[in-house]
Amino acid sequence: MESVRETYNYQMFNFGSWNRDVKEKNLKRLDARVKEEGWKKHPIIVNKNYDVIDGQHRLVYAKQHHLPVYYIVVEELTSRDCVLMNNSRVSWSLEDYIKLHASEGNENYIRLQEMLNNYNFAPVSTLTNLMKGLSGGGKYLSIIKDGNFKITSKECRDLKAKFDFLQELSPYVKSAKGRCSAIYMAIAFCYDLDGISKARLKKQVKNRIAMITPPADIDMAFKEIEHIYNY
């Protein structure tokens, strides 16, 4: 059993690029618990390089309040163990998995991360579905989490015009009632159709989106977008 050590040397610890972002709401939750129960000897876990595998919020909180950091060194742990440990308490988001795989040098995920940094008009699950033209991402999301997502530089370049188009329309889509993800997919499908005037599609969405019946799924959303396009 590894012994619990104590230090005030916060600089000795490293955050890997695969670590999840520290969230203010989690720090506030921790603060409330500390005020009620005190600062307990609840160690963070690091590997031989002092990369934080588990306990990043505790480390940040300790530094902010000049509290001792209790830690355990388990030399052989890796970024993969960070996923396993944290998933036992709070599930990793899709963004967390993308960040992890990108930090490991996976070029597909580096390209994906760049796309997501440039476009934020919809949740990550919707954006990745739009990239691949998928209407439902349940099975596909597991591919992303497992590190098997593929996207080429050419695909990213080809998607730029369509994503710029959707980003411009996002305030109008978000003002509509119904499933925004379905509306985005329907607009993207229309955008790709032969014979569609993209200028007219943009104009009609901007001017007529309030007319649509709130769609419950993509088929219904497509019919509604088709209706306002032809209005």
PDB file of C-alpha atoms in Angstrom:
ATOM      1  CA  MET A   1       0.000   0.000   0.000  1.00  0.00           C
ATOM      2  CA  GLU A   2       1.477   3.355  -1.097  1.00  0.00           C
ATOM      3  CA  SER A   3       1.868   5.841   1.733  1.00  0.00           C
ATOM      4  CA  VAL A   4       0.051   9.169   1.812  1.00  0.00           C
ATOM      5  CA  ARG A   5       2.448  12.100   1.572  1.00  0.00           C
ATOM      6  CA  GLU A   6       1.872  15.769   2.320  1.00  0.00           C
ATOM      7  CA  THR A   7       3.224  18.944   0.719  1.00  0.00           C
ATOM      8  CA  TYR A   8       2.621  22.640   0.159  1.00  0.00           C
ATOM      9  CA  ASN A   9       4.730  22.556  -3.011  1.00  0.00           C
ATOM     10  CA  TYR A  10       1.905  22.841  -5.533  1.00  0.00           C
ATOM     11  CA  GLN A  11       4.328  23.368  -8.425  1.00  0.00           C
ATOM     12  CA  MET A  12       5.626  19.813  -8.166  1.00  0.00           C
ATOM     13  CA  PHE A  13       2.417  18.475  -9.743  1.00  0.00           C
ATOM     14  CA  ASN A  14       1.619  18.469 -13.451  1.00  0.00           C
ATOM     15  CA  PHE A  15      -1.660  18.676 -15.307  1.00  0.00           C
ATOM     16  CA  GLY A  16      -1.533  16.605 -18.464  1.00  0.00           C
ATOM     17  CA  SER A  17      -3.125  17.955 -21.640  1.00  0.00           C
ATOM     18  CA  TRP A  18      -5.545  15.040 -21.263  1.00  0.00           C
ATOM     19  CA  ASN A  19      -6.817  16.233 -17.871  1.00  0.00           C
ATOM     20  CA  ARG A  20     -10.364  17.483 -17.838  1.00  0.00           C
ATOM     21  CA  ASP A  21     -10.864  21.211 -17.449  1.00  0.00           C
ATOM     22  CA  VAL A  22     -11.238  22.418 -13.880  1.00  0.00           C
ATOM     23  CA  LYS A  23     -14.826  23.602 -13.448  1.00  0.00           C
ATOM     24  CA  GLU A  24     -15.863  26.428 -11.176  1.00  0.00           C
ATOM     25  CA  LYS A  25     -19.059  24.649 -10.143  1.00  0.00           C
ATOM     26  CA  ASN A  26     -17.013  21.689  -8.885  1.00  0.00           C
ATOM     27  CA  LEU A  27     -14.747  24.006  -6.890  1.00  0.00           C
ATOM     28  CA  LYS A  28     -17.797  25.655  -5.325  1.00  0.00           C
ATOM     29  CA  ARG A  29     -19.217  22.246  -4.435  1.00  0.00           C
ATOM     30  CA  LEU A  30     -15.896  21.297  -2.845  1.00  0.00           C
ATOM     31  CA  ASP A  31     -15.772  24.604  -0.977  1.00  0.00           C
ATOM     32  CA  ALA A  32     -19.206  23.989   0.534  1.00  0.00           C
ATOM     33  CA  ARG A  33     -18.130  20.531   1.686  1.00  0.00           C
ATOM     34  CA  VAL A  34     -14.891  21.819   3.207  1.00  0.00           C
ATOM     35  CA  LYS A  35     -16.762  24.536   5.113  1.00  0.00           C
ATOM     36  CA  GLU A  36     -19.068  21.898   6.522  1.00  0.00           C
ATOM     37  CA  GLU A  37     -16.632  19.046   7.161  1.00  0.00           C
ATOM     38  CA  GLY A  38     -13.176  20.635   7.121  1.00  0.00           C
ATOM     39  CA  TRP A  39     -10.192  19.833   4.869  1.00  0.00           C
ATOM     40  CA  LYS A  40      -9.926  16.073   5.060  1.00  0.00           C
ATOM     41  CA  LYS A  41      -6.919  13.905   4.318  1.00  0.00           C
ATOM     42  CA  HIS A  42      -8.291  12.818   0.961  1.00  0.00           C
ATOM     43  CA  PRO A  43      -5.230  12.256  -1.244  1.00  0.00           C
ATOM     44  CA  ILE A  44      -4.858  13.005  -4.902  1.00  0.00           C
ATOM     45  CA  ILE A  45      -3.203  10.303  -7.017  1.00  0.00           C
ATOM     46  CA  VAL A  46      -0.203  10.964  -9.273  1.00  0.00           C
ATOM     47  CA  ASN A  47       2.133   8.831 -11.354  1.00  0.00           C
ATOM     48  CA  LYS A  48       5.932   8.701 -11.300  1.00  0.00           C
ATOM     49  CA  ASN A  49       6.108  12.012 -13.217  1.00  0.00           C
ATOM     50  CA  TYR A  50       3.729  13.641 -10.731  1.00  0.00           C
ATOM     51  CA  ASP A  51       1.041  13.932 -13.406  1.00  0.00           C
ATOM     52  CA  VAL A  52      -2.331  14.240 -11.710  1.00  0.00           C
ATOM     53  CA  ILE A  53      -4.347  11.103 -12.406  1.00  0.00           C
ATOM     54  CA  ASP A  54      -7.117  11.791  -9.906  1.00  0.00           C
ATOM     55  CA  GLY A  55      -7.944  14.840  -7.777  1.00  0.00           C
ATOM     56  CA  GLN A  56      -7.293  17.877  -9.928  1.00  0.00           C
ATOM     57  CA  HIS A  57     -10.045  19.923  -8.262  1.00  0.00           C
ATOM     58  CA  ARG A  58      -8.654  19.097  -4.800  1.00  0.00           C
ATOM     59  CA  LEU A  59      -5.208  20.234  -5.932  1.00  0.00           C
ATOM     60  CA  VAL A  60      -6.481  23.528  -7.360  1.00  0.00           C
ATOM     61  CA  TYR A  61      -8.591  24.155  -4.256  1.00  0.00           C
ATOM     62  CA  ALA A  62      -5.655  23.474  -1.940  1.00  0.00           C
ATOM     63  CA  LYS A  63      -3.482  25.903  -3.893  1.00  0.00           C
ATOM     64  CA  GLN A  64      -6.182  28.596  -3.836  1.00  0.00           C
ATOM     65  CA  HIS A  65      -6.618  28.298  -0.062  1.00  0.00           C
ATOM     66  CA  HIS A  66      -3.022  27.442   0.875  1.00  0.00           C
ATOM     67  CA  LEU A  67      -3.958  24.047   2.264  1.00  0.00           C
ATOM     68  CA  PRO A  68      -1.726  20.966   2.372  1.00  0.00           C
ATOM     69  CA  VAL A  69      -1.935  18.595  -0.564  1.00  0.00           C
ATOM     70  CA  TYR A  70      -2.166  14.933   0.401  1.00  0.00           C
ATOM     71  CA  TYR A  71      -1.014  12.659  -2.387  1.00  0.00           C
ATOM     72  CA  ILE A  72      -0.158   9.081  -3.305  1.00  0.00           C
ATOM     73  CA  VAL A  73       2.385   8.157  -5.976  1.00  0.00           C
ATOM     74  CA  VAL A  74       1.454   5.143  -8.106  1.00  0.00           C
ATOM     75  CA  GLU A  75       4.286   5.046 -10.602  1.00  0.00           C
ATOM     76  CA  GLU A  76       2.790   3.005 -13.429  1.00  0.00           C
ATOM     77  CA  LEU A  77      -0.463   4.951 -13.857  1.00  0.00           C
ATOM     78  CA  THR A  78      -1.218   6.611 -17.224  1.00  0.00           C
ATOM     79  CA  SER A  79      -3.792   8.924 -18.785  1.00  0.00           C
ATOM     80  CA  ARG A  80      -5.999   5.872 -19.415  1.00  0.00           C
ATOM     81  CA  ASP A  81      -6.195   5.275 -15.680  1.00  0.00           C
ATOM     82  CA  CYS A  82      -7.365   8.867 -15.310  1.00  0.00           C
ATOM     83  CA  VAL A  83     -10.415   7.980 -17.433  1.00  0.00           C
ATOM     84  CA  LEU A  84     -11.162   4.837 -15.440  1.00  0.00           C
ATOM     85  CA  MET A  85     -10.823   6.504 -12.039  1.00  0.00           C
ATOM     86  CA  ASN A  86     -12.901   9.537 -12.884  1.00  0.00           C
ATOM     87  CA  ASN A  87     -15.598   7.543 -14.634  1.00  0.00           C
ATOM     88  CA  SER A  88     -16.276   5.715 -11.379  1.00  0.00           C
ATOM     89  CA  ARG A  89     -17.622   8.991  -9.974  1.00  0.00           C
ATOM     90  CA  VAL A  90     -18.466  11.457 -12.743  1.00  0.00           C
ATOM     91  CA  SER A  91     -18.836  10.285 -16.325  1.00  0.00           C
ATOM     92  CA  TRP A  92     -16.495  11.801 -18.854  1.00  0.00           C
ATOM     93  CA  SER A  93     -18.099  14.052 -21.425  1.00  0.00           C
ATOM     94  CA  LEU A  94     -17.530  13.632 -25.143  1.00  0.00           C
ATOM     95  CA  GLU A  95     -15.251  16.692 -25.003  1.00  0.00           C
ATOM     96  CA  ASP A  96     -13.138  14.980 -22.328  1.00  0.00           C
ATOM     97  CA  TYR A  97     -12.564  11.937 -24.536  1.00  0.00           C
ATOM     98  CA  ILE A  98     -11.711  14.100 -27.548  1.00  0.00           C
ATOM     99  CA  LYS A  99      -9.208  16.061 -25.461  1.00  0.00           C
ATOM    100  CA  LEU A 100      -7.636  12.827 -24.213  1.00  0.00           C
ATOM    101  CA  HIS A 101      -7.173  11.287 -27.667  1.00  0.00           C
ATOM    102  CA  ALA A 102      -5.908  14.578 -29.129  1.00  0.00           C
ATOM    103  CA  SER A 103      -3.341  14.851 -26.317  1.00  0.00           C
ATOM    104  CA  GLU A 104      -2.058  11.404 -27.254  1.00  0.00           C
ATOM    105  CA  GLY A 105      -1.189  12.674 -30.731  1.00  0.00           C
ATOM    106  CA  ASN A 106      -4.111  11.164 -32.639  1.00  0.00           C
ATOM    107  CA  GLU A 107      -4.266  13.434 -35.696  1.00  0.00           C
ATOM    108  CA  ASN A 108      -7.935  12.690 -36.325  1.00  0.00           C
ATOM    109  CA  TYR A 109      -8.789  14.035 -32.886  1.00  0.00           C
ATOM    110  CA  ILE A 110      -6.458  17.012 -33.260  1.00  0.00           C
ATOM    111  CA  ARG A 111      -8.357  17.943 -36.430  1.00  0.00           C
ATOM    112  CA  LEU A 112     -11.667  17.294 -34.681  1.00  0.00           C
ATOM    113  CA  GLN A 113     -10.656  19.488 -31.753  1.00  0.00           C
ATOM    114  CA  GLU A 114      -9.710  22.317 -34.141  1.00  0.00           C
ATOM    115  CA  MET A 115     -13.121  22.049 -35.817  1.00  0.00           C
ATOM    116  CA  LEU A 116     -14.884  22.172 -32.465  1.00  0.00           C
ATOM    117  CA  ASN A 117     -12.830  25.203 -31.438  1.00  0.00           C
ATOM    118  CA  ASN A 118     -14.001  27.004 -34.589  1.00  0.00           C
ATOM    119  CA  TYR A 119     -17.662  25.992 -34.434  1.00  0.00           C
ATOM    120  CA  ASN A 120     -19.772  26.026 -31.294  1.00  0.00           C
ATOM    121  CA  PHE A 121     -23.287  26.518 -32.623  1.00  0.00           C
ATOM    122  CA  ALA A 122     -24.450  23.109 -31.361  1.00  0.00           C
ATOM    123  CA  PRO A 123     -23.484  20.446 -28.799  1.00  0.00           C
ATOM    124  CA  VAL A 124     -20.441  18.340 -29.634  1.00  0.00           C
ATOM    125  CA  SER A 125     -22.574  15.253 -30.313  1.00  0.00           C
ATOM    126  CA  THR A 126     -24.597  17.189 -32.914  1.00  0.00           C
ATOM    127  CA  LEU A 127     -21.493  18.701 -34.512  1.00  0.00           C
ATOM    128  CA  THR A 128     -19.817  15.309 -34.909  1.00  0.00           C
ATOM    129  CA  ASN A 129     -23.004  13.866 -36.411  1.00  0.00           C
ATOM    130  CA  LEU A 130     -23.111  16.768 -38.869  1.00  0.00           C
ATOM    131  CA  MET A 131     -19.495  16.106 -39.826  1.00  0.00           C
ATOM    132  CA  LYS A 132     -20.373  12.570 -40.821  1.00  0.00           C
ATOM    133  CA  GLY A 133     -23.941  13.182 -42.047  1.00  0.00           C
ATOM    134  CA  LEU A 134     -25.401  10.973 -39.341  1.00  0.00           C
ATOM    135  CA  SER A 135     -28.959  11.323 -38.106  1.00  0.00           C
ATOM    136  CA  GLY A 136     -28.368   9.510 -34.828  1.00  0.00           C
ATOM    137  CA  GLY A 137     -25.122   9.222 -32.927  1.00  0.00           C
ATOM    138  CA  GLY A 138     -25.707   6.656 -30.189  1.00  0.00           C
ATOM    139  CA  LYS A 139     -23.506   3.947 -31.678  1.00  0.00           C
ATOM    140  CA  TYR A 140     -21.176   6.465 -33.276  1.00  0.00           C
ATOM    141  CA  LEU A 141     -20.444   8.216 -29.989  1.00  0.00           C
ATOM    142  CA  SER A 142     -18.858   5.028 -28.666  1.00  0.00           C
ATOM    143  CA  ILE A 143     -16.504   5.118 -31.668  1.00  0.00           C
ATOM    144  CA  ILE A 144     -15.414   8.613 -30.661  1.00  0.00           C
ATOM    145  CA  LYS A 145     -14.900   7.566 -27.040  1.00  0.00           C
ATOM    146  CA  ASP A 146     -12.890   4.494 -28.043  1.00  0.00           C
ATOM    147  CA  GLY A 147     -10.445   6.577 -30.087  1.00  0.00           C
ATOM    148  CA  ASN A 148     -11.578   5.274 -33.473  1.00  0.00           C
ATOM    149  CA  PHE A 149     -13.012   8.491 -34.927  1.00  0.00           C
ATOM    150  CA  LYS A 150     -11.644   9.354 -38.393  1.00  0.00           C
ATOM    151  CA  ILE A 151     -11.671  12.702 -40.159  1.00  0.00           C
ATOM    152  CA  THR A 152      -9.229  13.820 -42.847  1.00  0.00           C
ATOM    153  CA  SER A 153      -7.849  17.277 -43.560  1.00  0.00           C
ATOM    154  CA  LYS A 154      -9.822  17.280 -46.819  1.00  0.00           C
ATOM    155  CA  GLU A 155     -13.052  16.499 -44.984  1.00  0.00           C
ATOM    156  CA  CYS A 156     -12.406  19.422 -42.635  1.00  0.00           C
ATOM    157  CA  ARG A 157     -11.817  21.766 -45.580  1.00  0.00           C
ATOM    158  CA  ASP A 158     -14.927  20.529 -47.357  1.00  0.00           C
ATOM    159  CA  LEU A 159     -17.045  21.023 -44.230  1.00  0.00           C
ATOM    160  CA  LYS A 160     -15.995  24.638 -43.678  1.00  0.00           C
ATOM    161  CA  ALA A 161     -18.529  26.280 -46.027  1.00  0.00           C
ATOM    162  CA  LYS A 162     -21.432  24.227 -44.661  1.00  0.00           C
ATOM    163  CA  PHE A 163     -20.450  24.832 -41.039  1.00  0.00           C
ATOM    164  CA  ASP A 164     -20.034  28.570 -41.705  1.00  0.00           C
ATOM    165  CA  PHE A 165     -23.549  28.479 -43.178  1.00  0.00           C
ATOM    166  CA  LEU A 166     -24.983  26.679 -40.140  1.00  0.00           C
ATOM    167  CA  GLN A 167     -23.139  28.902 -37.691  1.00  0.00           C
ATOM    168  CA  GLU A 168     -24.650  31.994 -39.323  1.00  0.00           C
ATOM    169  CA  LEU A 169     -28.119  30.468 -38.995  1.00  0.00           C
ATOM    170  CA  SER A 170     -27.653  29.290 -35.410  1.00  0.00           C
ATOM    171  CA  PRO A 171     -29.407  32.290 -33.742  1.00  0.00           C
ATOM    172  CA  TYR A 172     -32.488  31.586 -35.867  1.00  0.00           C
ATOM    173  CA  VAL A 173     -32.409  27.836 -35.221  1.00  0.00           C
ATOM    174  CA  LYS A 174     -32.078  28.412 -31.485  1.00  0.00           C
ATOM    175  CA  SER A 175     -35.068  30.754 -31.556  1.00  0.00           C
ATOM    176  CA  ALA A 176     -37.276  27.996 -32.981  1.00  0.00           C
ATOM    177  CA  LYS A 177     -39.210  25.534 -30.874  1.00  0.00           C
ATOM    178  CA  GLY A 178     -38.463  21.841 -31.139  1.00  0.00           C
ATOM    179  CA  ARG A 179     -35.237  19.866 -31.364  1.00  0.00           C
ATOM    180  CA  CYS A 180     -32.438  22.141 -32.551  1.00  0.00           C
ATOM    181  CA  SER A 181     -30.255  19.155 -33.425  1.00  0.00           C
ATOM    182  CA  ALA A 182     -32.954  17.856 -35.790  1.00  0.00           C
ATOM    183  CA  ILE A 183     -33.304  21.287 -37.403  1.00  0.00           C
ATOM    184  CA  TYR A 184     -29.554  21.559 -37.969  1.00  0.00           C
ATOM    185  CA  MET A 185     -29.484  18.099 -39.549  1.00  0.00           C
ATOM    186  CA  ALA A 186     -32.434  18.980 -41.793  1.00  0.00           C
ATOM    187  CA  ILE A 187     -30.829  22.245 -42.947  1.00  0.00           C
ATOM    188  CA  ALA A 188     -27.538  20.437 -43.586  1.00  0.00           C
ATOM    189  CA  PHE A 189     -29.355  17.781 -45.621  1.00  0.00           C
ATOM    190  CA  CYS A 190     -31.072  20.465 -47.714  1.00  0.00           C
ATOM    191  CA  TYR A 191     -27.759  22.296 -48.125  1.00  0.00           C
ATOM    192  CA  ASP A 192     -26.267  19.188 -49.769  1.00  0.00           C
ATOM    193  CA  LEU A 193     -29.162  18.564 -52.170  1.00  0.00           C
ATOM    194  CA  ASP A 194     -28.633  19.203 -55.883  1.00  0.00           C
ATOM    195  CA  GLY A 195     -30.692  22.087 -57.200  1.00  0.00           C
ATOM    196  CA  ILE A 196     -31.062  23.818 -53.848  1.00  0.00           C
ATOM    197  CA  SER A 197     -30.343  27.545 -53.780  1.00  0.00           C
ATOM    198  CA  LYS A 198     -28.214  28.052 -50.702  1.00  0.00           C
ATOM    199  CA  ALA A 199     -28.976  31.774 -50.778  1.00  0.00           C
ATOM    200  CA  ARG A 200     -32.717  31.075 -50.764  1.00  0.00           C
ATOM    201  CA  LEU A 201     -32.360  28.432 -48.066  1.00  0.00           C
ATOM    202  CA  LYS A 202     -30.516  30.906 -45.849  1.00  0.00           C
ATOM    203  CA  LYS A 203     -33.042  33.683 -46.528  1.00  0.00           C
ATOM    204  CA  GLN A 204     -36.074  31.502 -45.868  1.00  0.00           C
ATOM    205  CA  VAL A 205     -34.678  30.045 -42.642  1.00  0.00           C
ATOM    206  CA  LYS A 206     -33.924  33.535 -41.376  1.00  0.00           C
ATOM    207  CA  ASN A 207     -37.327  34.912 -42.358  1.00  0.00           C
ATOM    208  CA  ARG A 208     -39.621  31.900 -41.857  1.00  0.00           C
ATOM    209  CA  ILE A 209     -38.164  29.728 -39.080  1.00  0.00           C
ATOM    210  CA  ALA A 210     -40.885  30.912 -36.687  1.00  0.00           C
ATOM    211  CA  MET A 211     -43.485  29.293 -38.972  1.00  0.00           C
ATOM    212  CA  ILE A 212     -42.360  25.723 -38.430  1.00  0.00           C
ATOM    213  CA  THR A 213     -44.168  23.209 -36.304  1.00  0.00           C
ATOM    214  CA  PRO A 214     -41.742  22.164 -33.536  1.00  0.00           C
ATOM    215  CA  PRO A 215     -40.113  19.003 -34.931  1.00  0.00           C
ATOM    216  CA  ALA A 216     -39.794  15.924 -32.775  1.00  0.00           C
ATOM    217  CA  ASP A 217     -37.338  14.187 -35.119  1.00  0.00           C
ATOM    218  CA  ILE A 218     -35.241  14.737 -38.219  1.00  0.00           C
ATOM    219  CA  ASP A 219     -37.872  13.544 -40.710  1.00  0.00           C
ATOM    220  CA  MET A 220     -40.333  16.072 -39.354  1.00  0.00           C
ATOM    221  CA  ALA A 221     -37.674  18.781 -39.289  1.00  0.00           C
ATOM    222  CA  PHE A 222     -36.816  18.118 -42.935  1.00  0.00           C
ATOM    223  CA  LYS A 223     -40.483  18.471 -43.944  1.00  0.00           C
ATOM    224  CA  GLU A 224     -40.696  21.761 -42.038  1.00  0.00           C
ATOM    225  CA  ILE A 225     -37.524  23.160 -43.625  1.00  0.00           C
ATOM    226  CA  GLU A 226     -38.720  21.990 -47.036  1.00  0.00           C
ATOM    227  CA  HIS A 227     -42.028  23.783 -46.406  1.00  0.00           C
ATOM    228  CA  ILE A 228     -40.470  27.138 -45.533  1.00  0.00           C
ATOM    229  CA  TYR A 229     -37.985  26.833 -48.416  1.00  0.00           C
ATOM    230  CA  ASN A 230     -40.902  26.468 -50.867  1.00  0.00           C
ATOM    231  CA  TYR A 231     -43.130  29.021 -49.138  1.00  0.00           C
TER     232      TYR A 231
END
